[in-house]
């Protein structure tokens, strides 16, 4: 008897997740016979749910908010990038053990560099927010050798801890959210706060934006996010939401599981139409 390989996304809440649609489109495109489920799991049930998925023959899981840090502790092996980020978004179950990886950073890089043509080498980058999302992207961004990377956060301590953590990897510094130094022009501003998701509009640093600035919101939605609206209103060169990162990180996960890299362009196009 042949069984279909099982995958899924675990989060809380998770009903809004686009991952099932994306992975089904990838499977169709690459002619892979897989099943992909939505799994809503409360934080106190995470370990039980992951182990049950493994025990019943599941092959891999995407892990989303709020479990990305907690799930790292359940892994038998972590990729270097997951260990650096302290967060996991992709689990693979192989030979009775749990492998954890993080494809968020590479997903963002691919969207910025390949899909959007943003030059990261030598760029001045500003990241707003210093939570889990920021932790996942700072390492990969620094690998692209920007001229500077500044992390601005409402709670300065968290920005400083992150800047210190990554200080060996490149020119990273921290500042307060509402006092962003604007002595140099920012080529790229990334919103990694969860403010928009919570319906809050913090005082984004207007002086940091110029007609040369590319603005990227890690959040995405059917309607423009508050940050993407703000960026457009303040004259950014371009202002986009994180749909591309979502599809690119999914393609990296799919590649880890199935050893075949889907073409993201048609899926991204379809997502935007059907979203
Ligand atoms: P995630 O995993 O999505 O990054 P998180 O770890 O809870 O979520 O981090 C949320 C980030 O958004 C934090 O940087 C948070 O700032 P604080 O560290 O000061 O809490 C930021 N954030 C959330 N709401 C915000 C708001 N209204 N104004 C400014 N920053 C906000």
Tab-separated table of C-alpha atoms and ligand atoms in Angstrom:
chain	number	residue	atom	x	y	z
A	1	UNK	CA	0.000	0.000	0.000
A	2	UNK	CA	1.368	3.425	-0.873
A	3	UNK	CA	0.689	6.286	1.494
A	4	UNK	CA	0.822	9.963	0.599
A	5	UNK	CA	3.615	11.878	2.335
A	6	UNK	CA	2.148	14.192	4.965
A	7	UNK	CA	3.189	17.781	5.701
A	8	UNK	CA	1.539	20.695	7.439
A	9	UNK	CA	1.802	24.054	9.126
A	10	UNK	CA	1.514	24.385	12.900
A	11	UNK	CA	0.620	27.700	14.498
A	12	UNK	CA	-1.784	29.442	16.881
A	13	UNK	CA	-3.918	30.783	15.369
A	14	UNK	CA	-3.285	29.322	11.945
A	15	UNK	CA	-6.555	29.504	10.021
A	16	UNK	CA	-5.317	32.545	8.049
A	17	UNK	CA	-2.208	30.708	6.802
A	18	UNK	CA	-1.599	30.627	3.040
A	19	UNK	CA	0.922	27.803	3.332
A	20	UNK	CA	-1.523	25.012	2.329
A	21	UNK	CA	-2.403	26.843	-0.901
A	22	UNK	CA	1.232	27.572	-1.710
A	23	UNK	CA	2.423	24.017	-1.069
A	24	UNK	CA	-0.447	22.530	-3.053
A	25	UNK	CA	0.491	24.750	-5.992
A	26	UNK	CA	4.150	23.702	-5.655
A	27	UNK	CA	3.134	20.031	-5.525
A	28	UNK	CA	0.998	20.395	-8.627
A	29	UNK	CA	3.752	22.189	-10.502
A	30	UNK	CA	6.474	19.671	-9.570
A	31	UNK	CA	4.140	16.647	-9.778
A	32	UNK	CA	4.742	15.606	-6.182
A	33	UNK	CA	2.042	13.599	-4.465
A	34	UNK	CA	1.767	15.186	-1.020
A	35	UNK	CA	-0.815	16.132	1.563
A	36	UNK	CA	-0.524	19.442	3.462
A	37	UNK	CA	-2.625	20.199	6.543
A	38	UNK	CA	-3.449	23.196	8.727
A	39	UNK	CA	-2.720	22.337	12.354
A	40	UNK	CA	-3.908	24.713	15.049
A	41	UNK	CA	-1.923	23.939	18.197
A	42	UNK	CA	-1.878	25.938	21.448
A	43	UNK	CA	1.573	26.618	22.942
A	44	UNK	CA	1.130	24.147	25.818
A	45	UNK	CA	0.293	21.355	23.339
A	46	UNK	CA	3.190	22.004	20.950
A	47	UNK	CA	5.499	19.184	21.985
A	48	UNK	CA	2.715	16.591	22.089
A	49	UNK	CA	1.435	17.665	18.668
A	50	UNK	CA	4.873	17.609	17.007
A	51	UNK	CA	5.709	14.191	18.446
A	52	UNK	CA	2.336	12.805	17.440
A	53	UNK	CA	2.791	14.091	13.884
A	54	UNK	CA	6.191	12.389	13.816
A	55	UNK	CA	4.914	9.150	15.339
A	56	UNK	CA	2.109	8.867	12.816
A	57	UNK	CA	4.530	9.085	9.883
A	58	UNK	CA	4.449	12.811	9.056
A	59	UNK	CA	7.392	13.947	6.926
A	60	UNK	CA	7.679	17.643	7.631
A	61	UNK	CA	6.138	20.706	9.234
A	62	UNK	CA	6.215	24.423	8.777
A	63	UNK	CA	6.171	26.185	12.122
A	64	UNK	CA	4.704	29.629	12.479
A	65	UNK	CA	3.824	32.202	15.141
A	66	UNK	CA	4.101	31.796	18.117
A	67	UNK	CA	6.053	28.511	18.081
A	68	UNK	CA	9.232	29.326	16.133
A	69	UNK	CA	11.531	29.649	19.167
A	70	UNK	CA	9.914	26.979	21.344
A	71	UNK	CA	10.102	24.323	18.646
A	72	UNK	CA	13.885	24.722	18.338
A	73	UNK	CA	14.186	22.986	21.712
A	74	UNK	CA	12.450	19.870	20.369
A	75	UNK	CA	14.910	19.415	17.496
A	76	UNK	CA	17.613	16.746	17.526
A	77	UNK	CA	19.622	18.724	14.958
A	78	UNK	CA	19.502	22.391	13.961
A	79	UNK	CA	20.899	23.910	10.778
A	80	UNK	CA	23.448	26.646	11.323
A	81	UNK	CA	21.022	29.339	10.196
A	82	UNK	CA	18.291	28.062	12.552
A	83	UNK	CA	20.763	27.970	15.438
A	84	UNK	CA	21.899	31.539	14.670
A	85	UNK	CA	18.325	32.771	14.422
A	86	UNK	CA	17.272	30.838	17.539
A	87	UNK	CA	14.114	30.038	15.591
A	88	UNK	CA	12.840	27.256	13.370
A	89	UNK	CA	10.207	27.437	10.637
A	90	UNK	CA	10.829	24.076	8.958
A	91	UNK	CA	10.934	20.630	10.566
A	92	UNK	CA	11.902	17.445	8.744
A	93	UNK	CA	11.321	14.030	10.237
A	94	UNK	CA	13.986	11.610	9.056
A	95	UNK	CA	15.373	8.398	10.526
A	96	UNK	CA	13.474	8.894	13.766
A	97	UNK	CA	14.913	12.316	14.478
A	98	UNK	CA	13.771	15.909	14.135
A	99	UNK	CA	15.781	18.320	11.967
A	100	UNK	CA	15.088	22.037	12.352
A	101	UNK	CA	15.866	24.672	9.742
A	102	UNK	CA	14.948	28.302	9.141
A	103	UNK	CA	14.133	29.457	5.610
A	104	UNK	CA	12.748	32.901	6.516
A	105	UNK	CA	16.023	34.763	5.989
A	106	UNK	CA	16.840	33.183	2.653
A	107	UNK	CA	13.213	33.714	1.597
A	108	UNK	CA	13.524	37.442	2.274
A	109	UNK	CA	16.896	37.645	0.505
A	110	UNK	CA	15.582	35.898	-2.584
A	111	UNK	CA	12.567	38.176	-2.755
A	112	UNK	CA	14.631	41.332	-2.289
A	113	UNK	CA	17.610	40.436	-4.455
A	114	UNK	CA	16.066	38.294	-7.195
A	115	UNK	CA	12.395	39.296	-7.460
A	116	UNK	CA	12.810	42.981	-6.586
A	117	UNK	CA	16.368	43.604	-7.793
A	118	UNK	CA	17.409	45.382	-4.579
A	119	UNK	CA	21.180	45.738	-4.222
A	120	UNK	CA	22.069	44.751	-0.670
A	121	UNK	CA	25.843	44.939	-0.891
A	122	UNK	CA	26.924	48.366	0.363
A	123	UNK	CA	23.351	49.313	1.333
A	124	UNK	CA	22.312	51.179	4.473
A	125	UNK	CA	19.564	49.102	6.033
A	126	UNK	CA	17.121	49.996	8.811
A	127	UNK	CA	15.067	47.292	10.504
A	128	UNK	CA	12.098	48.351	12.625
A	129	UNK	CA	11.460	45.901	15.467
A	130	UNK	CA	13.671	43.535	17.413
A	131	UNK	CA	11.546	40.440	17.963
A	132	UNK	CA	11.656	36.941	16.500
A	133	UNK	CA	11.154	38.129	12.927
A	134	UNK	CA	14.190	40.415	13.137
A	135	UNK	CA	16.331	37.707	14.694
A	136	UNK	CA	15.639	35.477	11.688
A	137	UNK	CA	16.707	38.011	9.052
A	138	UNK	CA	19.702	39.873	10.490
A	139	UNK	CA	22.247	37.084	9.883
A	140	UNK	CA	21.341	36.504	6.204
A	141	UNK	CA	21.183	40.284	5.542
A	142	UNK	CA	24.655	40.797	7.036
A	143	UNK	CA	26.015	38.051	4.779
A	144	UNK	CA	25.156	40.306	1.838
A	145	UNK	CA	27.696	42.826	3.178
A	146	UNK	CA	25.599	45.945	3.646
A	147	UNK	CA	27.405	49.185	4.586
A	148	UNK	CA	25.332	49.369	7.772
A	149	UNK	CA	22.413	47.662	9.453
A	150	UNK	CA	20.548	49.489	12.183
A	151	UNK	CA	17.906	47.875	14.405
A	152	UNK	CA	15.361	50.320	15.838
A	153	UNK	CA	13.067	49.154	18.590
A	154	UNK	CA	10.571	50.614	21.041
A	155	UNK	CA	12.300	48.634	23.805
A	156	UNK	CA	15.923	49.601	23.244
A	157	UNK	CA	17.331	46.712	25.339
A	158	UNK	CA	16.028	44.133	22.854
A	159	UNK	CA	17.620	45.973	19.914
A	160	UNK	CA	20.915	46.213	21.790
A	161	UNK	CA	20.923	42.517	22.649
A	162	UNK	CA	20.378	41.629	18.982
A	163	UNK	CA	23.028	44.089	17.772
A	164	UNK	CA	25.515	42.571	20.221
A	165	UNK	CA	24.565	39.032	19.226
A	166	UNK	CA	25.292	39.754	15.540
A	167	UNK	CA	28.151	42.227	16.004
A	168	UNK	CA	30.783	39.730	14.838
A	169	UNK	CA	28.949	39.205	11.549
A	170	UNK	CA	28.889	42.820	10.356
A	171	UNK	CA	28.264	46.529	10.996
A	172	UNK	CA	25.123	46.313	13.106
A	173	UNK	CA	23.883	48.891	15.624
A	174	UNK	CA	20.817	49.601	17.751
A	175	UNK	CA	18.678	52.657	18.437
A	176	UNK	CA	15.315	53.676	19.810
A	177	UNK	CA	12.311	53.359	17.523
A	178	UNK	CA	11.449	57.059	17.713
A	179	UNK	CA	15.040	58.398	17.561
A	180	UNK	CA	16.458	56.887	14.390
A	181	UNK	CA	19.675	58.652	13.317
A	182	UNK	CA	19.262	60.010	9.799
A	183	UNK	CA	22.793	61.163	9.076
A	184	UNK	CA	22.960	58.648	6.245
A	185	UNK	CA	20.245	57.756	3.746
A	186	UNK	CA	18.564	54.392	4.160
A	187	UNK	CA	18.419	52.331	0.983
A	188	UNK	CA	16.139	49.783	2.593
A	189	UNK	CA	13.708	49.960	5.520
A	190	UNK	CA	12.186	46.691	6.694
A	191	UNK	CA	9.197	46.642	9.018
A	192	UNK	CA	9.595	43.642	11.306
A	193	UNK	CA	7.315	44.848	14.087
A	194	UNK	CA	4.022	43.143	14.803
A	195	UNK	CA	2.332	46.533	15.208
A	196	UNK	CA	0.319	46.416	11.969
A	197	UNK	CA	-0.887	42.895	12.646
A	198	UNK	CA	-2.250	44.114	15.974
A	199	UNK	CA	-3.892	47.097	14.285
A	200	UNK	CA	-1.477	49.565	15.883
A	201	UNK	CA	0.257	52.365	13.988
A	202	UNK	CA	3.462	53.299	15.819
A	203	UNK	CA	5.355	56.502	14.997
A	204	UNK	CA	7.363	55.124	12.069
A	205	UNK	CA	10.470	57.299	11.582
A	206	UNK	CA	9.473	59.606	8.717
A	207	UNK	CA	12.865	61.330	8.551
A	208	UNK	CA	14.519	58.010	7.649
A	209	UNK	CA	12.672	57.756	4.356
A	210	UNK	CA	13.827	59.347	1.092
A	211	UNK	CA	12.917	58.963	-2.597
A	212	UNK	CA	15.784	56.422	-2.780
A	213	UNK	CA	14.373	54.198	-0.043
A	214	UNK	CA	12.912	50.779	-0.764
A	215	UNK	CA	10.395	49.848	1.947
A	216	UNK	CA	9.495	46.267	2.730
A	217	UNK	CA	6.880	45.066	5.226
A	218	UNK	CA	7.401	41.506	6.448
A	219	UNK	CA	3.642	41.488	7.085
A	220	UNK	CA	1.214	41.118	4.220
A	221	UNK	CA	-2.502	41.269	3.757
A	222	UNK	CA	-5.338	41.553	1.308
A	223	UNK	CA	-5.311	45.288	1.911
A	224	UNK	CA	-2.107	47.352	2.068
A	225	UNK	CA	-0.587	47.165	5.558
A	226	UNK	CA	-0.355	50.377	7.623
A	227	UNK	CA	3.438	50.428	7.138
A	228	UNK	CA	3.217	50.007	3.384
A	229	UNK	CA	0.660	52.832	3.195
A	230	UNK	CA	2.858	55.019	5.407
A	231	UNK	CA	5.906	54.321	3.234
A	232	UNK	CA	4.066	55.208	0.043
A	233	UNK	CA	2.662	58.388	1.582
A	234	UNK	CA	6.154	59.466	2.639
A	235	UNK	CA	7.579	59.150	-0.854
A	236	UNK	CA	9.438	55.825	-0.742
A	237	UNK	CA	10.939	54.636	-4.016
A	238	UNK	CA	8.906	51.490	-3.671
A	239	UNK	CA	6.748	50.014	-0.930
A	240	UNK	CA	5.845	46.353	-0.887
A	241	UNK	CA	4.449	43.718	1.451
A	242	UNK	CA	6.017	40.349	2.268
A	243	UNK	CA	4.061	38.097	-0.123
A	244	UNK	CA	7.270	37.302	-1.993
A	245	UNK	CA	9.113	36.316	1.165
A	246	UNK	CA	6.207	34.063	2.124
A	247	UNK	CA	6.325	32.198	-1.187
A	248	UNK	CA	10.145	32.072	-1.297
A	249	UNK	CA	10.519	30.678	2.241
A	250	UNK	CA	7.900	28.067	1.362
A	251	UNK	CA	9.844	27.098	-1.774
A	252	UNK	CA	12.979	26.596	0.331
A	253	UNK	CA	11.047	24.363	2.746
A	254	UNK	CA	9.588	22.398	-0.157
A	255	UNK	CA	13.078	21.927	-1.548
A	256	UNK	CA	14.350	20.640	1.812
A	257	UNK	CA	11.518	18.092	1.956
A	258	UNK	CA	11.198	17.029	-1.687
A	259	UNK	CA	14.632	17.847	-3.083
A	260	UNK	CA	13.083	19.835	-5.914
A	261	UNK	CA	12.850	23.612	-6.128
A	262	UNK	CA	9.521	24.936	-7.422
A	263	UNK	CA	9.343	27.965	-9.692
A	264	UNK	CA	8.004	30.693	-7.415
A	265	UNK	CA	6.997	33.274	-10.048
A	266	UNK	CA	3.728	31.653	-11.216
A	267	UNK	CA	2.727	30.829	-7.638
A	268	UNK	CA	3.351	34.363	-6.463
A	269	UNK	CA	1.281	35.652	-9.349
A	270	UNK	CA	-1.537	33.257	-8.542
A	271	UNK	CA	-1.387	34.089	-4.812
A	272	UNK	CA	-1.817	37.781	-5.503
A	273	UNK	CA	-4.777	37.096	-7.751
A	274	UNK	CA	-6.511	34.618	-5.478
A	275	UNK	CA	-5.421	36.267	-2.205
B	1	LIG	P1	7.728	38.606	16.009
B	1	LIG	O1	8.093	37.181	16.273
B	1	LIG	O2	6.627	38.809	15.001
B	1	LIG	O3	8.918	39.476	15.724
B	1	LIG	P2	7.699	39.576	18.702
B	1	LIG	O4	8.883	38.764	19.021
B	1	LIG	O5	6.571	39.654	19.691
B	1	LIG	O6	7.028	39.117	17.356
B	1	LIG	O7	8.208	41.069	18.370
B	1	LIG	C1	7.329	42.065	18.012
B	1	LIG	C2	8.121	43.327	17.650
B	1	LIG	O8	7.214	44.352	17.255
B	1	LIG	C3	8.914	43.911	18.815
B	1	LIG	O9	10.078	44.511	18.304
B	1	LIG	C4	7.955	44.961	19.354
B	1	LIG	O10	8.568	46.012	20.071
B	1	LIG	P3	8.937	45.819	21.630
B	1	LIG	O11	10.140	44.925	21.680
B	1	LIG	O12	9.198	47.175	22.131
B	1	LIG	O13	7.727	45.166	22.260
B	1	LIG	C5	7.395	45.486	18.076
B	1	LIG	N1	6.121	46.167	18.258
B	1	LIG	C6	4.909	45.589	18.447
B	1	LIG	N2	3.946	46.526	18.567
B	1	LIG	C7	4.572	47.734	18.441
B	1	LIG	C8	4.138	49.094	18.470
B	1	LIG	N3	2.851	49.408	18.632
B	1	LIG	N4	5.076	50.051	18.327
B	1	LIG	C9	6.361	49.761	18.129
B	1	LIG	N5	6.838	48.498	18.106
B	1	LIG	C10	5.962	47.510	18.249
